[in-house]
Tab-separated table of C-alpha atoms in Angstrom:
chain	number	residue	atom	x	y	z
C	1	MET	CA	14.973	-43.502	-21.574
C	2	SER	CA	15.623	-39.778	-22.356
C	3	ARG	CA	11.756	-39.236	-22.341
C	4	LEU	CA	11.915	-40.582	-18.970
C	5	LEU	CA	14.483	-38.527	-17.475
C	6	THR	CA	13.116	-35.131	-19.232
C	7	ALA	CA	9.859	-36.186	-17.559
C	8	PHE	CA	11.585	-36.526	-14.249
C	9	ARG	CA	13.377	-33.359	-14.744
C	10	GLN	CA	10.378	-31.157	-15.172
C	11	ARG	CA	8.646	-33.336	-12.104
C	12	PHE	CA	11.270	-32.196	-9.589
C	13	LEU	CA	11.811	-29.025	-11.111
C	14	ARG	CA	8.179	-28.055	-10.274
C	15	SER	CA	8.532	-29.846	-6.766
C	16	ILE	CA	11.668	-27.413	-6.059
C	17	PHE	CA	9.412	-24.351	-7.526
C	18	ALA	CA	6.521	-25.405	-5.240
C	19	ILE	CA	8.864	-25.735	-2.020
C	20	LEU	CA	10.541	-22.523	-2.767
C	21	LEU	CA	7.320	-20.582	-3.118
C	22	THR	CA	5.927	-21.891	-0.249
C	23	LEU	CA	9.125	-21.153	1.965
C	24	ILE	CA	9.004	-17.522	0.281
C	25	SER	CA	5.511	-16.999	0.965
C	26	SER	CA	5.524	-18.421	4.935
C	27	LEU	CA	8.156	-15.577	5.075
C	28	ILE	CA	6.188	-13.044	3.334
C	29	LEU	CA	2.403	-14.284	4.900
C	30	PRO	CA	2.927	-15.426	8.095
C	31	GLY	CA	-0.506	-14.037	9.225
C	32	ALA	CA	-2.806	-11.724	8.142
C	33	THR	CA	-2.755	-8.606	9.584
C	34	TRP	CA	-5.497	-6.526	7.783
C	35	ALA	CA	-9.183	-5.994	9.082
C	36	ALA	CA	-11.853	-3.966	7.379
C	37	SER	CA	-12.899	-2.154	10.687
C	38	SER	CA	-9.291	-0.759	10.568
C	39	LEU	CA	-10.193	1.682	7.781
C	40	GLY	CA	-11.799	4.969	7.346
C	41	ILE	CA	-11.533	8.032	9.782
C	42	ASP	CA	-12.352	7.593	13.191
C	43	ASN	CA	-13.041	11.093	15.477
C	44	GLY	CA	-10.861	12.750	12.955
C	45	HIS	CA	-8.221	10.166	12.634
C	46	LEU	CA	-6.828	7.567	10.633
C	47	SER	CA	-6.236	3.971	12.325
C	48	SER	CA	-3.060	3.612	13.934
C	49	CYS	CA	-0.892	0.985	12.256
C	50	PRO	CA	-0.667	-2.940	13.566
C	51	ALA	CA	2.424	-3.990	15.163
C	52	SER	CA	4.055	-5.631	11.881
C	53	ASP	CA	6.592	-3.243	9.820
C	54	ASN	CA	4.285	-2.951	7.088
C	55	CYS	CA	2.385	0.083	7.657
C	56	VAL	CA	2.964	4.028	7.811
C	57	VAL	CA	0.339	6.389	9.167
C	58	SER	CA	0.785	10.298	9.696
C	59	GLN	CA	-1.175	10.576	12.813
C	60	ASN	CA	-0.748	9.213	16.101
C	61	ALA	CA	2.101	6.940	14.946
C	62	ASP	CA	5.122	5.470	16.809
C	63	GLU	CA	8.628	6.273	15.448
C	64	LYS	CA	8.829	3.080	13.573
C	65	HIS	CA	5.287	3.860	11.536
C	66	ALA	CA	5.256	7.372	11.298
C	67	ILE	CA	5.533	9.317	8.096
C	68	ASP	CA	4.884	13.406	7.774
C	69	PRO	CA	1.218	14.538	6.146
C	70	ILE	CA	1.502	16.110	3.112
C	71	ALA	CA	1.139	20.053	3.471
C	72	TYR	CA	-0.968	21.903	0.865
C	73	HIS	CA	-1.023	25.698	0.122
C	74	VAL	CA	-3.936	25.843	-2.392
C	75	ASP	CA	-7.868	25.411	-1.751
C	76	ARG	CA	-8.780	22.176	0.165
C	77	ASN	CA	-10.888	21.350	-2.984
C	78	ALA	CA	-8.336	21.737	-5.494
C	79	ALA	CA	-5.791	19.925	-3.331
C	80	ARG	CA	-8.051	16.550	-3.232
C	81	GLU	CA	-8.624	16.897	-7.336
C	82	ILE	CA	-4.989	17.252	-7.661
C	83	LEU	CA	-4.518	13.931	-5.121
C	84	LEU	CA	-7.351	12.208	-7.298
C	85	LYS	CA	-5.130	12.566	-10.468
C	86	VAL	CA	-1.863	11.772	-8.633
C	87	ILE	CA	-3.589	8.481	-7.138
C	88	SER	CA	-5.214	7.750	-10.662
C	89	VAL	CA	-1.721	7.255	-12.407
C	90	VAL	CA	-0.080	5.335	-9.769
C	91	PRO	CA	0.548	1.744	-11.411
C	92	ARG	CA	-1.898	-1.106	-10.132
C	93	THR	CA	-3.815	1.179	-8.068
C	94	GLU	CA	-7.610	1.772	-7.932
C	95	ILE	CA	-9.751	4.451	-6.036
C	96	VAL	CA	-12.807	2.459	-3.994
C	97	GLU	CA	-14.016	5.297	-1.761
C	98	GLN	CA	-14.020	8.971	-1.969
C	99	THR	CA	-15.552	11.801	-0.125
C	100	ASP	CA	-15.372	15.060	0.297
C	101	ASN	CA	-12.202	14.512	2.908
C	102	TYR	CA	-11.744	11.225	3.056
C	103	ILE	CA	-9.830	8.688	-0.379
C	104	HIS	CA	-9.564	4.909	-0.167
C	105	ALA	CA	-7.425	3.345	-2.705
C	106	LEU	CA	-6.262	-0.337	-3.189
C	107	SER	CA	-2.794	-1.018	-4.467
C	108	LYS	CA	-1.541	-4.430	-5.935
C	109	SER	CA	1.978	-5.822	-6.421
C	110	ARG	CA	3.144	-6.540	-9.556
C	111	ILE	CA	3.970	-10.173	-8.996
C	112	PHE	CA	1.971	-11.658	-6.292
C	113	GLN	CA	-0.711	-9.120	-6.249
C	114	PHE	CA	-0.433	-8.177	-2.431
C	115	VAL	CA	-3.032	-5.632	-1.724
C	116	ASP	CA	-2.310	-2.825	0.343
C	117	ASP	CA	-5.099	-0.327	1.367
C	118	VAL	CA	-4.079	3.587	0.923
C	119	GLU	CA	-6.017	5.991	2.783
C	120	PHE	CA	-5.955	9.869	2.756
C	121	TYR	CA	-7.830	12.400	4.849
C	122	LEU	CA	-8.429	16.225	4.255
C	123	PRO	CA	-9.044	17.291	7.821
C	124	PRO	CA	-11.507	20.884	7.259
C	125	ASN	CA	-9.296	22.875	9.397
C	126	GLU	CA	-6.103	22.169	8.333
C	127	SER	CA	-3.837	22.304	4.997
C	128	VAL	CA	-2.503	18.851	5.265
C	129	ILE	CA	-3.118	15.593	3.774
C	130	HIS	CA	-2.870	12.890	6.421
C	131	LEU	CA	-1.870	9.492	4.739
C	132	ARG	CA	-2.126	5.515	5.829
C	133	SER	CA	-0.488	3.094	3.712
C	134	ALA	CA	-0.449	-0.607	4.981
C	135	SER	CA	-0.603	-4.128	3.637
C	136	ARG	CA	-3.029	-6.645	4.182
C	137	VAL	CA	-0.981	-9.578	4.744
C	138	GLY	CA	2.577	-10.448	6.116
C	139	GLU	CA	5.265	-8.886	8.392
C	140	SER	CA	7.206	-6.719	6.189
C	141	ASP	CA	6.776	-4.963	2.991
C	142	LEU	CA	10.557	-4.058	2.336
C	143	GLY	CA	9.173	-0.306	2.398
C	144	VAL	CA	7.223	-0.606	-0.301
C	145	ASN	CA	4.003	1.598	1.552
C	146	ARG	CA	6.329	4.190	2.805
C	147	ARG	CA	8.111	4.641	-0.795
C	148	ARG	CA	4.754	4.908	-2.535
C	149	ALA	CA	3.412	7.684	0.059
C	150	GLU	CA	6.754	9.383	-0.560
C	151	GLN	CA	6.301	9.035	-4.200
C	152	ILE	CA	3.062	10.396	-4.138
C	153	ARG	CA	3.995	13.569	-1.722
C	154	LEU	CA	6.747	14.254	-4.445
C	155	ALA	CA	4.605	14.320	-7.220
C	156	LEU	CA	2.300	16.560	-5.286
C	157	ARG	CA	4.863	18.646	-4.582
C	158	ASP	CA	6.255	18.736	-8.448
C	159	LEU	CA	2.598	19.979	-9.162
C	160	ASN	CA	2.892	22.879	-6.352
C	161	ILE	CA	-0.252	22.347	-4.179
C-alpha cells in the first residue's frame, strides 16, 4: 500500500509541476516577438523595439524603450576592442557576428535558456556606442535587458573608455 501511495504522490507532484511550468511559461511566453530581419544596421540605425516590455535601444526609441548610448573618449578601434573584451566576460553570452562598426551577441538566461539579442553599433562619425538588447520571446523580461546594458556601460566606464 505504501508503495502505491509513493507512486501516486510522485505522479501527482509531476502533474502539479507540469501545470505550474505551463502557467509560468504562458505568462512569460505569450507570443514570439523576435524576427531575424529586426537585427543589424539599417540606414545608420539599429532597429526599433517592438511594443513589448523586453527591449531597450539607444536610437529612435520611445520613452519606455529608450536607453542612452555609451560615450567613449578613446580611439574608435580601441573602444571596439575593449567592448569585445567586456562582452566576452558577460555570463552566458556569445559573440556571433562582428564587423568594424557592428557587434551582435546572444545572451541566454540561466534557467530557461531564453535568448536575447544584444547589438552594438559604433557609427564612424560619433564617439558613442549605440546599443539594442531585446528578448526573442515573451512580453516582459523583468528588466534584464536594461540591467545587462547598464552593466556593460559601467564596465566600460571602469575601463576608462
